[in-house]
Tab-separated table of C-alpha atoms and ligand atoms in Angstrom:
chain	number	residue	atom	x	y	z
A	244	MET	CA	134.301	68.201	79.126
A	245	LYS	CA	135.020	64.442	79.113
A	246	ARG	CA	135.156	63.026	75.592
A	247	SER	CA	133.984	59.666	74.330
A	248	ILE	CA	137.102	57.836	73.226
A	249	ALA	CA	137.864	54.710	71.246
A	250	VAL	CA	141.200	52.957	71.455
A	251	LEU	CA	141.950	50.796	68.423
A	252	GLY	CA	144.673	48.281	69.263
A	253	THR	CA	145.013	46.938	72.793
A	254	GLY	CA	148.434	45.323	72.694
A	255	ARG	CA	150.915	46.151	75.474
A	256	MET	CA	150.905	49.887	74.821
A	257	GLY	CA	147.277	50.270	73.665
A	258	SER	CA	146.068	48.537	76.855
A	259	ALA	CA	148.165	50.923	78.982
A	260	LEU	CA	146.672	53.912	77.122
A	261	ALA	CA	143.145	52.567	77.619
A	262	ARG	CA	143.751	51.899	81.339
A	263	ALA	CA	145.036	55.455	81.871
A	264	LEU	CA	141.972	56.909	80.152
A	265	LEU	CA	139.613	54.678	82.128
A	266	ALA	CA	141.297	55.828	85.349
A	267	SER	CA	140.466	59.408	84.409
A	268	ASP	CA	136.773	58.577	83.884
A	269	HIS	CA	136.592	58.915	80.116
A	270	ARG	CA	133.844	57.015	78.302
A	271	MET	CA	135.800	54.299	76.550
A	272	THR	CA	135.294	51.814	73.779
A	273	VAL	CA	138.154	49.496	72.886
A	274	TRP	CA	138.725	47.286	69.895
A	275	ASN	CA	141.467	44.816	69.110
A	276	ARG	CA	141.898	42.527	66.094
A	277	THR	CA	142.276	39.615	68.532
A	278	LYS	CA	139.291	40.319	70.777
A	279	ASP	CA	140.574	38.309	73.790
A	280	LYS	CA	143.270	40.899	74.419
A	281	ALA	CA	140.684	43.670	74.826
A	282	GLU	CA	138.410	41.718	77.213
A	283	PRO	CA	140.332	42.515	80.468
A	284	LEU	CA	139.567	46.205	79.854
A	285	ALA	CA	135.834	45.451	80.176
A	286	LEU	CA	136.432	44.708	83.884
A	287	LEU	CA	137.723	48.288	84.232
A	288	GLY	CA	134.643	49.770	82.582
A	289	ALA	CA	135.444	49.787	78.847
A	290	THR	CA	132.973	48.674	76.212
A	291	VAL	CA	134.613	46.074	73.984
A	292	ALA	CA	133.551	46.613	70.366
A	293	SER	CA	133.234	43.710	67.949
A	294	SER	CA	134.533	45.688	65.005
A	295	ALA	CA	136.680	48.732	64.316
A	296	LEU	CA	133.633	50.333	62.679
A	297	GLU	CA	131.595	49.913	65.865
A	298	ALA	CA	134.405	51.467	67.937
A	299	VAL	CA	134.904	54.407	65.560
A	300	THR	CA	131.168	55.086	65.409
A	301	SER	CA	130.912	55.171	69.210
A	302	ALA	CA	133.510	57.890	69.872
A	303	GLU	CA	134.547	61.501	69.204
A	304	VAL	CA	138.276	60.834	69.610
A	305	ILE	CA	139.829	57.730	68.046
A	306	ILE	CA	143.228	56.754	69.448
A	307	VAL	CA	145.089	54.223	67.319
A	308	ASN	CA	147.994	52.176	68.659
A	309	VAL	CA	148.945	49.204	66.522
A	310	SER	CA	152.255	47.809	65.257
A	311	ASP	CA	152.840	50.159	62.336
A	312	TYR	CA	151.131	52.544	59.888
A	313	LYS	CA	150.385	49.711	57.478
A	314	ALA	CA	148.213	48.167	60.198
A	315	THR	CA	146.577	51.580	60.883
A	316	ALA	CA	145.792	51.989	57.186
A	317	GLY	CA	144.371	48.453	57.056
A	318	ILE	CA	141.913	49.396	59.816
A	319	LEU	CA	140.911	52.946	58.786
A	320	ARG	CA	140.951	52.645	55.002
A	321	ASP	CA	138.091	50.194	54.928
A	322	ASP	CA	135.199	51.922	53.066
A	323	ALA	CA	132.731	51.851	55.967
A	324	VAL	CA	135.307	52.994	58.550
A	325	ALA	CA	136.583	55.721	56.196
A	326	SER	CA	133.029	57.133	55.999
A	327	ALA	CA	132.580	56.900	59.768
A	328	VAL	CA	135.648	59.024	60.628
A	329	ARG	CA	134.048	62.243	59.306
A	330	GLY	CA	133.859	64.879	62.051
A	331	LYS	CA	136.040	62.887	64.452
A	332	LEU	CA	139.603	63.328	65.647
A	333	ILE	CA	142.082	60.554	64.849
A	334	VAL	CA	145.109	60.430	67.155
A	335	ASP	CA	147.614	57.894	65.856
A	336	LEU	CA	150.106	56.984	68.574
A	337	THR	CA	151.578	54.181	66.475
A	338	SER	CA	155.322	54.566	65.755
A	339	GLY	CA	156.163	55.655	62.211
A	340	THR	CA	158.036	58.012	59.906
A	341	PRO	CA	157.468	61.768	59.445
A	342	GLN	CA	156.223	61.192	55.889
A	343	GLY	CA	153.882	58.424	57.052
A	344	ALA	CA	152.288	60.884	59.510
A	345	ARG	CA	151.986	63.589	56.828
A	346	ASP	CA	150.290	61.123	54.443
A	347	ALA	CA	147.897	60.032	57.205
A	348	ALA	CA	147.034	63.671	58.005
A	349	GLU	CA	146.319	64.305	54.343
A	350	TRP	CA	144.092	61.179	54.150
A	351	CYS	CA	142.170	62.270	57.267
A	352	GLY	CA	141.729	65.768	55.838
A	353	ARG	CA	140.217	64.297	52.668
A	354	HIS	CA	137.825	62.208	54.774
A	355	GLY	CA	136.678	65.095	56.979
A	356	ALA	CA	138.546	64.001	60.119
A	357	GLY	CA	141.026	65.890	62.279
A	358	TYR	CA	144.443	64.319	62.785
A	359	LEU	CA	147.148	64.350	65.421
A	360	ASP	CA	150.182	62.118	65.375
A	361	GLY	CA	152.041	61.068	68.498
A	362	ALA	CA	155.330	59.443	69.376
A	363	ILE	CA	155.344	57.654	72.707
A	364	MET	CA	158.685	58.168	74.454
A	365	ALA	CA	157.959	55.692	77.220
A	366	THR	CA	157.307	52.073	78.036
A	367	PRO	CA	153.727	51.047	79.013
A	368	ASP	CA	154.464	51.312	82.768
A	369	PHE	CA	155.037	55.087	82.379
A	370	ILE	CA	151.671	55.747	80.719
A	371	GLY	CA	149.311	57.686	82.991
A	372	THR	CA	152.167	58.677	85.342
A	373	ASP	CA	153.760	62.104	85.811
A	374	ALA	CA	156.870	60.901	83.975
A	375	GLY	CA	154.952	59.681	80.899
A	376	THR	CA	156.215	61.518	77.803
A	377	ILE	CA	154.325	61.595	74.512
A	378	LEU	CA	155.219	64.033	71.720
A	379	VAL	CA	152.223	65.100	69.649
A	380	SER	CA	152.176	67.063	66.399
A	381	GLY	CA	149.591	68.298	63.913
A	382	GLN	CA	146.595	70.582	64.418
A	383	GLY	CA	147.406	72.613	67.558
A	384	GLN	CA	143.780	73.585	68.096
A	385	ALA	CA	142.717	69.933	68.179
A	386	PHE	CA	145.419	69.273	70.786
A	387	ARG	CA	144.256	72.181	72.966
A	388	ASP	CA	140.579	71.170	72.608
A	389	ASN	CA	141.413	67.685	73.922
A	390	GLU	CA	143.921	68.574	76.613
A	391	ALA	CA	142.094	66.525	79.273
A	392	VAL	CA	142.528	63.408	77.143
A	393	PHE	CA	146.253	64.002	76.694
A	394	ARG	CA	146.774	64.926	80.349
A	395	ALA	CA	145.340	61.547	81.330
A	396	LEU	CA	148.010	59.775	79.267
A	397	GLY	CA	151.004	61.278	81.057
A	398	GLY	CA	152.435	64.272	82.859
A	399	ASN	CA	154.656	65.213	79.935
A	400	VAL	CA	152.435	65.084	76.857
A	401	GLN	CA	153.491	67.986	74.660
A	402	HIS	CA	152.397	69.501	71.366
A	403	VAL	CA	155.638	69.908	69.398
A	404	GLY	CA	154.459	71.538	66.161
A	405	GLN	CA	151.841	71.945	63.450
A	406	ASP	CA	153.694	69.683	60.998
A	407	PRO	CA	152.164	66.236	61.644
A	408	GLY	CA	155.567	64.656	60.906
A	409	ARG	CA	157.385	66.563	63.671
A	410	ALA	CA	156.692	64.098	66.532
A	411	ASN	CA	158.016	61.149	64.511
A	412	ALA	CA	161.073	63.142	63.395
A	413	LEU	CA	161.904	63.910	67.042
A	414	ASP	CA	161.220	60.279	67.927
A	415	SER	CA	163.811	59.085	65.381
A	416	ALA	CA	166.362	61.643	66.612
A	417	LEU	CA	165.919	60.532	70.229
A	418	LEU	CA	166.011	56.854	69.278
A	419	ALA	CA	169.293	57.459	67.423
A	420	LEU	CA	170.671	58.807	70.703
A	421	MET	CA	169.252	55.924	72.709
A	422	TRP	CA	170.617	53.229	70.395
A	423	GLY	CA	174.026	54.938	70.477
A	424	ALA	CA	173.948	54.406	74.242
A	425	LEU	CA	172.558	50.865	74.054
A	426	PHE	CA	175.022	49.633	71.406
A	427	GLY	CA	177.774	51.381	73.369
A	428	ALA	CA	176.636	49.386	76.409
A	429	LEU	CA	176.851	46.156	74.396
A	430	ASN	CA	180.441	47.020	73.470
A	431	ALA	CA	181.213	47.832	77.110
A	432	ILE	CA	179.790	44.448	78.169
A	433	ALA	CA	181.908	42.631	75.537
A	434	VAL	CA	185.064	44.434	76.675
A	435	SER	CA	184.295	43.781	80.358
A	436	GLN	CA	183.624	40.092	79.812
A	437	ALA	CA	186.791	39.685	77.732
A	438	GLU	CA	188.789	41.340	80.543
A	439	ASP	CA	187.072	39.373	83.338
A	440	ILE	CA	185.414	42.468	84.786
A	441	ASP	CA	182.346	41.634	86.810
A	442	LEU	CA	179.244	43.166	85.159
A	443	GLY	CA	178.106	44.484	88.543
A	444	GLU	CA	181.323	46.507	88.621
A	445	LEU	CA	180.648	47.785	85.090
A	446	SER	CA	177.177	48.832	86.216
A	447	ARG	CA	178.526	50.736	89.248
A	448	GLN	CA	181.202	52.540	87.215
A	449	TRP	CA	178.685	53.434	84.489
A	450	THR	CA	176.332	54.972	87.037
A	451	ALA	CA	179.211	57.045	88.440
A	452	THR	CA	180.293	58.313	84.992
A	453	ALA	CA	176.846	58.759	83.404
A	454	PRO	CA	176.619	62.473	84.436
A	455	VAL	CA	179.880	63.124	82.536
A	456	VAL	CA	178.400	61.543	79.396
A	457	GLU	CA	175.174	63.526	79.821
A	458	GLY	CA	177.204	66.736	80.101
A	459	LEU	CA	179.174	65.887	76.959
A	460	VAL	CA	176.022	65.169	74.954
A	461	THR	CA	174.405	68.435	76.068
A	462	ASP	CA	177.582	70.376	75.246
A	463	LEU	CA	177.852	68.703	71.818
A	464	ILE	CA	174.292	69.690	70.912
A	465	LYS	CA	174.807	73.268	72.188
A	466	ARG	CA	178.100	73.774	70.343
A	467	THR	CA	176.718	72.317	67.103
A	468	ASP	CA	173.705	74.625	67.343
A	469	ALA	CA	176.080	77.588	67.675
A	470	GLY	CA	178.481	76.281	64.986
A	471	ARG	CA	181.377	76.446	67.502
A	472	PHE	CA	183.511	73.678	66.018
A	473	ALA	CA	187.008	75.055	66.598
A	474	SER	CA	188.576	74.294	70.001
A	475	ASP	CA	188.328	77.253	72.379
A	476	GLU	CA	188.664	78.008	76.082
A	477	GLU	CA	185.353	76.197	76.819
A	478	THR	CA	186.195	73.033	74.890
A	479	LEU	CA	185.785	69.987	77.119
A	480	SER	CA	187.716	67.621	74.846
A	481	SER	CA	189.180	67.755	71.340
A	482	ILE	CA	188.844	65.201	68.537
A	483	SER	CA	192.544	64.421	69.005
A	484	ILE	CA	192.088	63.383	72.661
A	485	HIS	CA	189.100	61.161	71.834
A	486	HIS	CA	190.872	59.691	68.820
A	487	SER	CA	193.905	58.671	70.813
A	488	ALA	CA	191.813	56.979	73.553
A	489	PHE	CA	189.831	55.317	70.754
A	490	GLN	CA	193.063	53.630	69.561
A	491	HIS	CA	193.346	51.956	73.007
A	492	LEU	CA	189.858	50.517	72.618
A	493	LEU	CA	190.651	49.209	69.109
A	494	GLU	CA	193.879	47.595	70.312
A	495	LEU	CA	192.078	45.875	73.193
A	496	MET	CA	189.242	44.685	70.953
A	497	ASP	CA	191.670	43.254	68.402
A	498	ALA	CA	193.712	41.551	71.118
A	499	ARG	CA	190.559	39.924	72.545
A	500	GLY	CA	188.929	39.172	69.188
A	501	ILE	CA	185.899	41.393	69.903
A	502	ASP	CA	183.707	42.319	66.925
A	503	ARG	CA	184.572	45.856	65.733
A	504	ALA	CA	181.612	46.429	63.385
A	505	VAL	CA	180.060	49.152	65.546
A	506	VAL	CA	183.252	50.960	66.552
A	507	ASP	CA	184.639	50.867	62.997
A	508	GLY	CA	181.748	53.222	62.203
A	509	TYR	CA	183.151	55.669	64.772
A	510	GLY	CA	186.611	55.240	63.211
A	511	PHE	CA	185.197	56.181	59.811
A	512	PHE	CA	184.006	59.555	61.128
A	513	PHE	CA	187.237	60.226	63.019
A	514	GLN	CA	189.106	59.674	59.735
A	515	ARG	CA	186.821	62.013	57.786
A	516	ALA	CA	187.336	64.799	60.309
A	517	ILE	CA	191.102	64.270	60.494
A	518	ALA	CA	191.413	64.217	56.667
A	519	ALA	CA	189.583	67.552	56.633
A	520	GLY	CA	192.209	69.017	58.995
A	521	GLN	CA	190.015	69.022	62.132
A	522	LEU	CA	192.121	66.782	64.403
A	523	HIS	CA	192.460	69.568	66.965
A	524	GLY	CA	188.887	70.801	66.668
A	525	ASP	CA	186.257	70.434	69.393
A	526	PHE	CA	184.592	66.994	69.408
A	527	ALA	CA	181.483	68.811	68.106
A	528	ALA	CA	183.331	69.351	64.791
A	529	LEU	CA	182.385	65.748	63.947
A	530	SER	CA	178.799	67.005	63.459
A	531	GLN	CA	179.883	68.492	60.150
A	532	PHE	CA	180.590	65.008	58.799
A	533	MET	CA	177.408	63.234	59.921
A	534	GLY	CA	174.698	65.276	58.191
A	535	LYS	CA	175.358	63.927	54.691
A	536	ALA	CA	176.395	60.506	53.428
A	537	ALA	CA	180.014	60.467	52.165
B	228	LIG	N1	155.828	48.766	74.057
B	228	LIG	C1	156.566	49.874	74.152
B	228	LIG	O1	157.400	50.034	75.073
B	228	LIG	C2	156.380	50.994	73.148
B	228	LIG	C3	157.043	52.225	73.379
B	228	LIG	C4	156.869	53.294	72.477
B	228	LIG	C5	156.067	53.098	71.355
B	228	LIG	N2	155.433	51.897	71.148
B	228	LIG	C6	154.650	51.746	69.931
B	228	LIG	O2	153.323	51.358	70.220
B	228	LIG	C7	152.834	50.520	69.142
B	228	LIG	C8	152.294	49.220	69.732
B	228	LIG	O3	153.343	48.572	70.452
B	228	LIG	P1	153.033	47.399	71.516
B	228	LIG	O4	154.237	47.287	72.379
B	228	LIG	O5	151.687	47.619	72.129
B	228	LIG	O6	152.984	46.131	70.543
B	228	LIG	P2	152.161	44.780	70.736
B	228	LIG	O7	151.937	44.461	72.175
B	228	LIG	O8	152.857	43.789	69.880
B	228	LIG	O9	150.732	45.107	70.096
B	228	LIG	C9	150.582	45.289	68.713
B	228	LIG	C10	149.138	45.653	68.450
B	228	LIG	O10	148.967	45.900	67.045
B	228	LIG	C11	147.855	45.116	66.592
B	228	LIG	N3	148.044	44.813	65.172
B	228	LIG	C12	149.183	44.431	64.547
B	228	LIG	N4	148.960	44.264	63.217
B	228	LIG	C13	147.651	44.559	63.024
B	228	LIG	C14	146.826	44.577	61.865
B	228	LIG	N5	147.305	44.275	60.658
B	228	LIG	N6	145.537	44.950	62.025
B	228	LIG	C15	145.047	45.266	63.253
B	228	LIG	N7	145.785	45.261	64.379
B	228	LIG	C16	147.067	44.908	64.267
B	228	LIG	C17	147.912	43.899	67.465
B	228	LIG	O11	146.679	43.202	67.373
B	228	LIG	P3	146.620	41.629	67.745
B	228	LIG	O12	146.554	41.574	69.228
B	228	LIG	O13	145.417	41.145	67.062
B	228	LIG	O14	147.889	40.992	67.209
B	228	LIG	C18	148.138	44.563	68.825
B	228	LIG	O15	146.972	45.164	69.324
B	228	LIG	C19	154.006	50.326	68.172
B	228	LIG	O16	153.907	51.235	67.111
B	228	LIG	C20	155.211	50.628	69.052
B	228	LIG	O17	156.334	51.053	68.288
B	228	LIG	C21	155.572	50.850	72.022
């Protein structure tokens, strides 16, 4: 059965969420602090509410997508809005921390509302497409009861656990991986520019080697999960091999005066592993030195 839905927050992402829901024929009310930004959604069939209270009152499912949880709290923890959420389902797709989601779930429970928390693993152009990924955690029954709503938001919207903090925890883990790649790319650009390598060439070579990197990441996760840190017949590369190639990078960066702040972090972990006698271990052995601050 199609639900009545309110989307609170129609910035770049909130507007994409609202458009996807409108395309799937849900009854939609939208609200945004700056009303102008919500107006274009009226042309697609949404009712534009003048206040958050009006939007919350109009719907069974309230999707929130604002900058951060402080903004969410500022909207929902108004006395009138807090009374109006009773019996409704709040789905906060705003980015945040695991603890922030757990606190929000607890607040909703005290105010008689259901709560699901979501982490959007996509840019707005992916929302409503088959490749749109959103991780959702919290009350599994509420997720199943509203499957049509979630299906409209993307082809890969998954419930990842009862703990409301789980989606945000996974989000942070995946962002750590992404930023590793993005800061690595910035280093690669600096090295290429210093060595007069055309960035188009860098792009072509990266595309050719990306499957190797993907394989290494997958292997690293698998070996860490199994605790297989010693080198064995399936080891793809040891710490020693990486460490020696790493010295070439450092030498080049020093010769060209390239900032080493990011790669010195890698050096720190190489040194910890080597000091612990793991120079010839599998690269995955470095996992043992990342889980706790030194
Ligand atoms: N864009 C992406 O690619 C992407 C990807 C994954 C996750 N996300 C997450 O989605 C959320 C929204 O991102 P966005 O890209 O849509 O940002 P955005 O375009 O900057 O929109 C921010 C929204 O938050 C509202 N807002 C901010 N502070 C508020 C407050 N105190 N009270 C009420 N409303 C407030 C803004 O209202 P006004 O219009 O009145 O300023 C606007 O609707 C963030 O948590 C972001 O991390 C975004």
